[in-house]
XYZ file of N, CA and C in Angstrom:
735
model
N -15.015 -11.885 7.627
C -14.201 -10.645 8.014
C -12.817 -10.722 7.999
N -12.098 -9.699 7.545
C -10.129 -9.921 7.717
C -9.844 -9.168 9.093
N -9.041 -10.140 9.509
C -8.945 -10.493 11.187
C -7.099 -9.779 10.815
N -7.223 -8.838 10.842
C -5.531 -7.710 10.607
C -4.781 -8.157 11.450
N -5.291 -7.923 13.002
C -4.812 -8.239 13.974
C -3.915 -9.538 14.115
N -4.716 -10.237 13.079
C -4.026 -11.426 13.613
C -3.097 -12.584 12.647
N -2.955 -11.166 11.691
C -1.560 -11.778 10.546
C -0.467 -10.743 11.310
N 0.489 -11.601 11.287
C 1.532 -10.944 11.869
C 2.848 -11.626 11.156
N 4.223 -10.610 11.048
C 4.764 -10.795 10.637
C 5.827 -11.985 11.323
N 5.655 -12.007 12.780
C 6.627 -12.732 13.560
C 6.178 -13.321 15.052
N 4.730 -12.802 14.775
C 4.356 -14.539 15.635
C 4.920 -13.849 17.090
N 5.211 -13.014 17.349
C 5.995 -12.271 18.487
C 4.518 -12.032 19.780
N 4.401 -12.879 20.989
C 3.335 -13.141 21.886
C 3.600 -11.709 22.222
N 2.295 -11.217 22.425
C 2.155 -9.809 23.514
C 2.680 -8.879 22.723
N 3.304 -8.577 21.754
C 3.656 -7.558 20.783
C 2.822 -7.390 19.958
N 2.142 -6.105 19.569
C 1.187 -5.844 18.481
C 1.505 -5.819 17.237
N 0.403 -5.497 16.131
C 0.853 -6.057 15.218
C 1.657 -4.641 14.223
N 1.445 -3.133 14.433
C 1.965 -2.614 13.795
C 3.397 -2.408 14.601
N 3.630 -2.951 15.745
C 5.447 -2.878 16.018
C 6.124 -3.856 15.513
N 5.619 -5.588 15.001
C 5.762 -6.132 14.344
C 6.149 -5.868 12.640
N 5.343 -5.076 12.211
C 4.881 -4.465 10.904
C 6.274 -3.194 10.501
N 6.394 -2.908 11.713
C 7.333 -1.690 11.590
C 8.549 -2.302 11.499
N 9.178 -3.133 12.424
C 10.375 -4.060 12.471
C 10.724 -4.519 11.579
N 9.660 -5.556 10.604
C 9.855 -6.030 9.643
C 10.311 -4.997 7.975
N 9.675 -4.273 8.406
C 10.064 -3.379 6.762
C 11.104 -2.501 7.644
N 11.838 -2.112 8.487
C 13.107 -1.410 8.819
C 14.301 -2.819 8.324
N 13.783 -3.984 8.472
C 14.712 -4.781 7.967
C 15.050 -5.074 6.875
N 13.449 -4.811 6.232
C 13.667 -5.239 4.423
C 14.038 -4.120 3.933
N 14.164 -2.683 4.060
C 14.038 -1.890 3.401
C 14.996 -1.699 2.749
N 16.187 -2.335 2.462
C 17.359 -2.015 1.810
C 17.734 -3.069 0.668
N 16.403 -3.870 0.443
C 16.359 -4.711 -0.898
C 14.516 -4.740 -1.147
N 13.871 -3.972 -0.249
C 12.508 -3.675 -0.843
C 12.209 -3.646 -2.055
N 12.879 -2.237 -2.933
C 12.838 -2.048 -3.991
C 12.817 -2.813 -5.105
N 14.146 -3.514 -5.115
C 14.276 -4.502 -5.824
C 13.844 -5.787 -6.381
N 13.238 -6.100 -4.516
C 12.691 -7.290 -5.210
C 11.409 -7.110 -5.543
N 10.730 -6.234 -5.108
C 9.334 -5.897 -5.609
C 9.087 -5.980 -7.056
N 9.687 -4.637 -7.161
C 9.991 -4.926 -9.000
C 10.016 -6.204 -9.678
N 11.211 -6.860 -9.001
C 11.623 -8.195 -9.656
C 10.664 -9.052 -9.736
N 9.875 -9.311 -8.502
C 8.980 -10.236 -8.702
C 7.415 -9.850 -9.343
N 7.585 -8.562 -9.735
C 5.953 -7.950 -9.976
C 6.832 -8.398 -11.687
N 8.099 -8.199 -12.474
C 8.565 -8.016 -13.004
C 8.033 -6.727 -13.616
N 8.071 -5.588 -13.118
C 8.276 -3.977 -13.078
C 6.717 -3.757 -13.575
N 5.689 -4.787 -12.970
C 4.463 -4.663 -13.253
C 3.438 -3.591 -12.420
N 4.279 -3.255 -11.335
C 4.089 -2.433 -9.889
C 4.037 -1.165 -10.812
N 4.642 -0.971 -11.633
C 4.946 0.425 -11.927
C 4.278 0.880 -12.762
N 3.399 0.135 -13.488
C 2.180 0.110 -14.384
C 0.877 0.666 -13.482
N 0.829 -0.512 -12.703
C -0.351 -0.476 -11.381
C -0.207 1.256 -10.837
N 0.586 1.524 -10.244
C 1.102 2.871 -9.457
C 0.541 3.901 -10.853
N 1.383 4.073 -11.994
C 0.193 4.969 -12.434
C -0.967 5.033 -13.066
N -1.594 4.032 -13.567
C -2.908 3.818 -13.407
C -3.761 4.418 -12.059
N -3.168 4.228 -10.581
C -4.215 4.772 -9.753
C -3.834 6.047 -9.538
N -2.520 6.557 -10.292
C -2.516 8.066 -10.250
C -3.559 8.579 -11.419
N -3.854 8.139 -12.182
C -4.248 8.578 -13.310
C -5.728 8.687 -13.011
N -6.172 8.195 -11.789
C -7.346 8.025 -11.233
C -7.962 9.122 -10.814
N -6.817 10.334 -10.184
C -7.114 11.235 -9.589
C -6.841 12.598 -10.783
N -5.881 11.841 -11.740
C -5.218 13.478 -12.406
C -6.609 14.391 -12.508
N -7.554 13.920 -12.927
C -8.734 15.153 -13.702
C -8.536 15.822 -12.810
N -8.516 15.345 -11.548
C -9.360 16.440 -10.209
C -7.628 17.329 -9.965
N -7.099 16.785 -10.604
C -5.925 18.333 -9.890
C -5.665 18.585 -8.589
N -5.481 17.679 -7.796
C -5.101 17.915 -6.395
C -4.181 18.174 -6.763
N -4.224 19.430 -5.115
C -2.799 20.216 -4.767
C -2.340 19.741 -3.591
N -3.079 19.498 -2.850
C -2.410 18.714 -1.434
C -2.401 17.437 -1.424
N -1.923 16.268 -1.381
C -1.938 15.583 -1.159
C -1.063 14.423 -0.066
N -1.815 13.671 0.572
C -1.328 12.622 1.202
C -1.103 11.550 0.883
N 0.174 10.608 0.996
C 0.675 9.579 0.453
C 0.364 8.533 1.674
N -0.427 7.308 2.194
C -0.789 6.816 3.182
C 0.586 5.300 3.259
N 1.333 4.928 4.436
C 2.298 3.251 3.809
C 2.925 3.965 2.517
N 3.838 5.097 2.900
C 4.272 5.284 1.649
C 5.548 4.682 1.441
N 6.710 3.823 2.182
C 7.295 2.936 2.196
C 8.206 3.988 1.601
N 9.132 3.475 0.079
C 10.490 4.314 -0.271
C 9.970 5.146 -1.099
N 8.439 5.292 -0.934
C 8.577 6.806 -1.759
C 8.125 6.529 -3.409
N 7.978 5.324 -3.511
C 7.937 5.027 -5.265
C 6.685 5.762 -5.587
N 5.737 5.536 -5.055
C 4.105 6.074 -5.384
C 4.158 7.475 -5.453
N 4.707 8.226 -4.229
C 5.080 9.785 -4.298
C 5.935 10.600 -5.283
N 6.715 9.815 -5.341
C 7.385 10.242 -6.340
C 6.882 10.424 -7.422
N 6.425 9.438 -7.936
C 5.018 9.351 -9.006
C 4.355 9.976 -9.241
N 3.431 10.416 -8.131
C 2.571 11.083 -7.890
C 2.927 12.395 -8.202
N 4.210 13.027 -7.548
C 4.433 14.091 -7.477
C 4.948 14.895 -9.091
N 5.010 13.853 -10.386
C 5.712 14.066 -11.241
C 4.442 14.003 -12.390
N 3.703 13.277 -11.882
C 2.271 13.380 -12.509
C 1.123 14.027 -12.046
N 1.260 14.444 -11.405
C 0.160 15.305 -10.655
C 0.764 16.827 -10.207
N 1.779 17.147 -10.491
C 2.661 18.537 -10.130
C 1.538 18.993 -8.969
N 1.630 18.828 -7.931
C 1.344 19.171 -6.943
C 1.997 20.450 -6.017
N 0.802 21.000 -5.208
C 1.993 22.123 -4.338
C 2.647 21.216 -3.359
N 2.370 20.260 -2.946
C 3.049 19.059 -2.068
C 2.127 17.961 -1.622
N 3.127 17.196 -0.915
C 2.918 15.616 -1.160
C 3.616 15.018 0.364
N 2.716 14.931 1.304
C 3.397 14.153 2.299
C 3.100 12.939 2.398
N 4.233 12.184 2.352
C 4.381 10.377 2.811
C 4.180 10.630 3.799
N 3.242 9.014 4.435
C 3.427 8.730 5.905
C 3.723 7.645 5.988
N 4.263 7.140 7.018
C 4.837 5.497 7.121
C 5.318 5.388 9.020
N 4.948 3.853 9.509
C 5.402 3.625 10.323
C 7.054 3.090 10.809
N 7.424 3.221 9.102
C 8.616 2.602 9.059
C 9.775 3.790 8.553
N 10.786 4.331 9.405
C 11.742 5.020 9.514
C 12.517 4.350 8.420
N 13.160 3.321 8.263
C 13.759 2.517 7.661
C 13.173 2.594 5.888
N 12.383 2.459 5.736
C 11.838 3.305 4.799
C 12.056 4.068 3.957
N 11.667 5.342 5.140
C 11.311 6.556 4.500
C 12.540 7.186 4.281
N 13.614 6.668 5.304
C 14.741 7.081 5.000
C 15.526 6.577 3.558
N 14.786 5.352 2.763
C 15.354 5.612 1.297
C 14.632 6.349 0.791
N 13.263 6.645 0.760
C 12.635 7.174 0.319
C 13.113 9.203 -0.083
N 13.661 9.458 1.256
C 14.344 10.407 1.639
C 15.337 10.769 0.192
N 16.271 9.629 0.367
C 17.760 9.864 -0.601
C 16.317 9.872 -2.143
N 15.931 9.259 -2.259
C 15.549 9.163 -3.776
C 14.765 10.104 -4.274
N 13.971 10.941 -3.286
C 13.462 12.264 -3.410
C 14.478 13.226 -4.067
N 15.471 13.130 -2.889
C 16.972 14.190 -3.099
C 17.270 14.047 -4.796
N 17.411 12.654 -4.860
C 17.936 12.615 -6.641
C 17.250 12.795 -7.271
N 16.209 13.005 -7.416
C 14.990 13.676 -8.218
C 15.140 15.078 -8.493
N 15.680 15.584 -7.022
C 15.458 17.076 -6.391
C 13.643 17.531 -6.770
N 13.022 16.804 -5.779
C 12.111 17.055 -5.508
C 11.236 17.497 -4.070
N 12.474 17.850 -3.195
C 12.151 17.913 -1.823
C 11.371 19.333 -1.529
N 11.179 19.915 -2.692
C 10.045 21.225 -2.434
C 9.287 20.917 -2.612
N 8.584 19.691 -3.234
C 7.340 19.206 -2.879
C 6.727 18.186 -2.357
N 8.362 16.920 -2.199
C 8.053 15.642 -0.983
C 8.426 15.908 0.196
N 7.666 15.622 0.994
C 8.605 15.566 2.332
C 7.397 14.028 3.172
N 8.447 13.522 4.506
C 8.303 12.497 4.884
C 7.993 12.764 6.076
N 7.020 11.451 6.977
C 6.458 11.753 8.440
C 6.197 10.479 8.907
N 6.903 10.451 9.809
C 6.740 9.162 10.935
C 5.080 9.618 11.264
N 4.272 8.330 11.389
C 2.338 8.489 11.471
C 2.230 7.023 11.638
N 1.454 7.387 12.975
C 0.323 5.707 12.882
C -0.572 5.691 12.240
N -0.552 5.303 10.890
C -1.958 5.160 10.187
C -3.612 5.196 10.861
N -3.585 4.528 11.802
C -4.623 4.501 12.555
C -5.168 5.814 13.343
N -4.096 6.629 13.614
C -4.447 7.882 14.310
C -3.694 8.691 13.748
N -4.340 9.621 13.140
C -3.298 10.119 12.540
C -3.193 11.745 12.916
N -2.204 12.605 12.810
C -1.755 14.328 13.760
C -2.619 15.114 13.061
N -3.007 14.773 11.943
C -3.577 15.906 10.719
C -4.850 16.458 11.425
N -5.144 17.483 11.281
C -6.217 17.949 11.283
C -7.457 17.640 10.097
N -8.879 17.752 10.203
C -10.021 17.241 9.519
C -10.015 17.931 8.083
N -10.592 17.467 7.173
C -10.602 17.696 5.901
C -9.481 19.096 5.699
N -8.350 18.137 5.247
C -6.909 19.347 4.746
C -6.775 18.435 3.489
N -6.381 17.883 3.638
C -6.082 17.131 2.088
C -7.060 16.705 0.852
N -6.251 17.565 -0.596
C -7.258 16.842 -1.911
C -7.424 15.749 -2.092
N -6.626 14.999 -2.499
C -6.314 13.927 -2.097
C -5.443 12.777 -1.002
N -5.993 11.917 -0.740
C -5.039 10.617 -0.452
C -4.942 9.293 -1.293
N -3.711 9.026 -1.280
C -3.356 7.690 -2.029
C -2.581 6.569 -1.071
N -2.943 5.136 -1.265
C -1.771 4.281 -0.602
C -1.855 3.114 -1.708
N -0.680 2.598 -1.787
C -0.029 1.972 -2.728
C 0.570 0.377 -1.827
N -0.349 -0.870 -2.003
C 0.121 -1.901 -1.233
C 0.902 -1.643 -0.036
N 0.056 -0.981 0.861
C 0.133 -0.858 2.528
C -0.988 -0.887 3.363
N -2.288 -0.968 2.687
C -3.347 -0.725 3.552
C -3.926 -2.467 4.341
N -3.389 -2.971 3.612
C -3.377 -4.311 4.209
C -2.549 -4.813 5.377
N -1.608 -3.899 5.353
C -0.808 -3.971 6.837
C -1.723 -3.180 7.939
N -2.564 -2.927 7.661
C -3.815 -2.108 8.312
C -3.164 -2.994 9.690
N -3.269 -2.282 11.196
C -3.835 -4.010 11.880
C -5.507 -3.807 12.240
N -6.145 -2.216 12.087
C -7.809 -2.095 12.208
C -7.916 -1.545 10.938
N -8.105 -2.380 9.847
C -8.216 -1.781 8.622
C -9.965 -0.339 8.793
N -11.078 -0.869 9.197
C -12.219 0.022 9.403
C -11.098 0.920 10.160
N -10.623 1.236 10.982
C -9.821 2.980 11.867
C -9.108 2.874 10.513
N -8.178 2.461 9.860
C -7.192 3.111 9.182
C -8.210 4.042 7.928
N -9.018 3.031 7.150
C -9.524 3.998 6.569
C -10.305 5.192 6.552
N -11.253 5.036 8.135
C -11.714 6.407 8.780
C -10.966 7.607 8.763
N -9.717 7.099 9.444
C -8.801 8.330 9.447
C -8.676 8.693 8.439
N -8.054 8.135 7.059
C -8.223 8.764 5.594
C -8.960 9.613 5.269
N -10.628 8.837 5.383
C -11.519 10.014 5.243
C -11.847 10.961 5.889
N -11.536 10.981 7.214
C -11.500 11.970 7.753
C -10.660 13.315 7.441
N -9.282 13.352 7.074
C -8.378 14.185 7.004
C -8.616 14.603 5.323
N -9.288 13.857 4.462
C -9.818 14.521 3.197
C -10.879 15.362 3.456
N -10.472 16.236 2.236
C -11.383 17.676 1.961
C -13.146 16.663 1.496
N -13.750 17.129 2.110
C -15.358 16.912 1.921
C -14.993 17.317 -0.197
N -15.158 16.186 -1.020
C -15.627 16.206 -2.603
C -14.252 15.779 -2.619
N -13.224 15.634 -1.912
C -11.860 14.747 -2.134
C -11.748 13.632 -2.625
N -10.741 12.993 -2.784
C -10.750 11.404 -3.643
C -9.797 10.443 -3.177
N -10.245 9.563 -2.886
C -9.286 8.099 -2.653
C -8.559 7.384 -3.701
N -7.698 7.182 -3.905
C -6.828 6.077 -4.340
C -6.014 5.009 -3.861
N -6.670 3.895 -4.050
C -5.814 2.628 -3.544
C -5.189 1.713 -4.456
N -4.186 1.328 -4.523
C -4.211 0.178 -6.125
C -3.516 -0.879 -4.530
N -4.231 -1.943 -4.474
C -3.922 -2.775 -3.573
C -3.902 -4.656 -4.432
N -2.686 -5.308 -3.958
C -2.470 -6.745 -4.249
C -3.633 -7.780 -3.905
N -4.186 -8.173 -4.890
C -5.205 -9.142 -4.392
C -4.793 -10.758 -5.579
N -5.983 -11.113 -4.785
C -6.054 -12.763 -5.533
C -6.771 -12.792 -6.803
N -6.739 -13.282 -7.938
C -7.270 -13.493 -9.361
C -8.376 -14.463 -9.285
N -9.087 -14.171 -9.534
C -10.600 -14.795 -9.216
C -10.763 -16.160 -10.303
N -10.850 -16.043 -11.276
C -10.947 -16.862 -12.582
C -9.854 -17.679 -12.877
N -9.791 -18.876 -13.311
C -9.051 -20.103 -14.035
C -8.616 -19.566 -15.182
N -7.107 -19.769 -15.830
C -6.232 -20.328 -14.699
C -5.619 -19.384 -14.020
N -5.751 -18.263 -13.824
C -4.628 -17.515 -12.923
C -4.948 -17.459 -11.410
N -5.823 -17.533 -11.483
C -6.058 -18.343 -9.815
C -5.564 -19.879 -8.965
N -5.280 -20.438 -10.063
C -4.249 -21.532 -9.475
C -2.798 -21.090 -9.936
N -2.548 -20.422 -11.281
C -1.541 -20.465 -11.543
C -0.719 -19.282 -10.258
N -1.497 -18.164 -9.727
C -1.184 -17.350 -8.715
C -0.780 -18.055 -7.699
N -1.732 -19.220 -7.360
C -1.310 -19.974 -6.100
C 0.137 -20.583 -6.140
N 0.386 -21.256 -7.124
C 1.394 -22.169 -7.290
C 2.790 -20.874 -6.915
N 2.950 -19.560 -8.044
C 3.817 -18.596 -7.510
C 4.048 -18.113 -6.346
N 2.990 -18.059 -5.908
C 2.604 -17.435 -3.973
C 3.317 -18.145 -3.525
N 3.032 -19.388 -3.378
C 3.204 -20.200 -2.290
C 4.442 -21.111 -2.741
N 5.016 -20.492 -3.899
C 6.735 -21.402 -3.896
C 7.651 -20.381 -4.454
N 7.793 -19.636 -5.705
C 8.862 -18.835 -5.809
C 8.919 -17.693 -5.051
N 7.975 -16.921 -4.688
C 7.922 -15.678 -3.559
C 8.377 -15.715 -2.774
N 8.002 -16.781 -2.034
C 8.696 -16.831 -0.471
C 9.956 -17.171 -0.959
N 10.713 -17.966 -1.516
C 11.583 -18.517 -1.500
C 12.565 -17.749 -2.038
N 11.785 -16.891 -2.765
C 13.403 -15.694 -3.442
C 13.437 -14.885 -2.642
N 12.205 -14.305 -1.745
C 11.885 -13.234 -0.810
C 13.200 -13.210 -0.248
N 13.048 -14.628 0.515
C 13.784 -15.277 1.804
C 15.460 -15.209 1.628
N 15.623 -15.323 -0.044
C 16.663 -15.404 -0.691
C 17.773 -14.004 -0.327
N 16.843 -13.332 -0.953
C 17.113 -11.737 -1.404
C 16.923 -10.699 -0.302
N 15.840 -11.190 0.546
C 15.763 -9.749 1.866
C 16.582 -10.534 2.725
N 16.728 -11.625 3.274
C 17.115 -12.687 4.242
C 16.297 -12.483 5.604
N 14.961 -12.472 5.043
C 13.900 -12.334 5.790
C 12.871 -13.195 5.720
N 12.749 -15.005 6.301
C 12.392 -16.098 6.521
C 10.785 -15.897 6.319
N 10.289 -14.361 7.064
C 9.192 -14.040 7.092
C 8.469 -13.377 6.590
N 9.353 -12.242 6.357
C 8.545 -11.183 5.179
C 7.422 -11.590 4.337
N 8.212 -12.408 3.382
C 7.368 -12.197 1.904
C 6.041 -13.743 2.057
N 6.706 -15.045 3.107
C 5.245 -15.908 3.883
C 4.151 -14.565 4.064
N 4.478 -13.617 5.226
C 3.224 -12.928 5.742
C 2.879 -11.916 4.386
N 3.617 -11.519 3.332
C 2.680 -10.952 2.294
C 1.646 -11.749 1.622
N 1.930 -12.807 1.431
C 1.356 -13.954 1.020
C -0.106 -14.038 1.825
N 0.049 -14.273 3.385
C -1.214 -14.148 4.240
C -2.124 -12.712 4.358
N -1.443 -11.697 3.741
C -2.232 -10.806 3.881
C -2.852 -10.488 2.356
N -2.482 -10.956 1.433
C -3.012 -10.993 0.410
C -4.381 -11.323 0.361
N -4.140 -13.099 0.671
C -5.150 -14.216 0.382
C -6.320 -13.658 1.930
N -5.736 -13.017 2.814
C -6.768 -12.503 3.618
C -7.308 -11.228 3.962
N -7.093 -10.520 2.694
C -7.843 -9.572 2.555
C -8.927 -8.958 1.624
N -9.991 -8.177 1.958
C -10.965 -8.319 1.304
C -10.815 -7.661 -0.055
N -11.591 -7.682 -0.927
C -11.125 -7.184 -2.348
C -12.399 -7.090 -3.044
N -12.112 -6.277 -4.130
C -13.874 -6.084 -5.071
C -14.882 -5.444 -4.194
N -16.156 -6.018 -4.298
C -17.316 -5.460 -3.872
C -16.992 -5.942 -2.524
N -16.458 -6.763 -1.675
C -16.557 -6.624 -0.556
C -16.048 -5.323 0.298
N -14.285 -5.041 -0.912
C -13.901 -4.114 -0.136
C -14.379 -2.589 -0.578
N -15.375 -2.279 -1.325
C -15.912 -1.450 -1.893
C -17.075 -0.979 -0.449
N -18.067 -1.763 0.002
C -18.807 -1.811 0.961
C -18.059 -1.197 2.023
N -16.681 -1.718 2.475
C -15.731 -1.236 3.473
C -15.217 0.171 3.358
N -15.057 0.784 2.135
C -15.013 1.894 1.980
C -16.315 2.503 2.532
N -17.516 2.400 1.717
C -18.690 3.141 1.990
C -18.740 3.401 3.463
N -18.191 2.534 4.736
C -19.037 2.166 5.578
C -17.611 3.206 6.467
N -16.631 3.703 5.799
C -15.542 4.551 6.557
C -15.783 5.607 6.383
N -17.106 5.815 5.347
C -17.447 7.210 5.291
C -17.326 7.593 3.883
N -16.418 6.969 2.943
C -16.640 6.955 1.098
C -17.559 6.795 0.648
N -17.981 7.590 -0.419
C -18.981 7.466 -1.399
C -18.767 7.315 -3.309
N -19.134 6.549 -3.556
C -18.823 6.501 -4.813
C -17.451 5.505 -5.019
N -17.786 5.275 -4.115
C -16.820 3.838 -4.579
C -16.625 2.604 -5.237
N -15.661 2.231 -6.008
C -15.948 1.578 -7.352
C -14.448 0.828 -6.968
N -14.210 -0.113 -7.699
C -12.706 -1.025 -8.384
C -12.753 -1.686 -9.394
N -11.740 -1.592 -10.078
C -10.830 -2.175 -10.986
C -10.113 -3.209 -10.692
N -10.389 -4.563 -11.706
C -8.995 -5.609 -11.141
C -7.915 -5.310 -12.290
N -6.611 -5.634 -11.784
C -5.552 -5.424 -12.799
C -4.771 -6.478 -13.083
N -4.604 -6.925 -14.397
C -3.237 -7.293 -14.756
C -4.248 -8.940 -14.303
N -5.639 -9.397 -14.930
C -5.725 -10.656 -14.393
C -6.475 -10.925 -13.177
N -6.691 -9.667 -12.231
C -7.064 -9.393 -10.428
C -5.740 -9.927 -9.853
N -4.341 -9.818 -10.331
C -3.528 -10.259 -9.474
C -3.225 -8.157 -8.642
N -3.983 -7.508 -8.776
C -3.810 -6.347 -8.659
C -5.075 -5.485 -8.644
N -5.857 -5.149 -7.220
C -6.850 -4.456 -7.469
C -6.619 -2.877 -6.984
N -7.418 -1.861 -8.152
C -7.614 -0.583 -7.851
C -9.001 0.130 -7.528
N -8.837 0.992 -6.228
C -10.048 1.566 -5.949
C -9.869 2.956 -5.888
N -11.203 3.599 -6.235
C -11.576 4.920 -6.316
C -12.638 5.257 -5.397
N -12.477 6.158 -4.447
C -13.614 6.983 -3.953
C -13.763 7.964 -3.609
N -14.677 8.730 -3.009
C -15.292 10.073 -3.358
C -15.513 10.631 -1.496
N -14.929 11.360 -1.024
C -15.531 11.893 0.236
C -16.614 12.359 0.078
């Protein structure tokens, strides 16, 4: 079982994971976008597009983007889905501050807004969003079951969940190559650029511990979703999930 609460960025005794994650993302926010794009060689942009295309046929008009970060997924979703409104929520004000600047540059303020929220206890009423999305964020939840249940709660019956998350390749030789890359180049480069030696080591720990594939599908069903399925992308470095309430 994935022990989310035991994997923390800074190992500060007595401080819950959520607070440590908030502190970490506030700290690395200025370099987060450029570093992630470099480390993934911009493939992360294609992963986001695929995740949005999953829900494109359903034409959702009211969209919630969980763990929105600096808003990359929210901005792309607004352009591709053309919804009436898109709300991005996150625990890090530092990340969302950059997101708001990007939204202004794209002239999307009339569609996209941001709000600080605890994703394990959302402040919204039941059954109000047509779609809920999450890109590379749910593995940071202190309690995955609770976070997914909240995402299901605020989704309308018949609404759709689209998640894209980093994962470990399962086949030779990508499994071995990814291990070498993730345990050598990624944390070293992350430390050099972000000046946070803990952040990208934490990233790898969460990827390795996070449930994926069939196991994640069962967790989604347990949280209240149906028709849950997954697709591995780029040799399994990333996994995409689609589910219906």
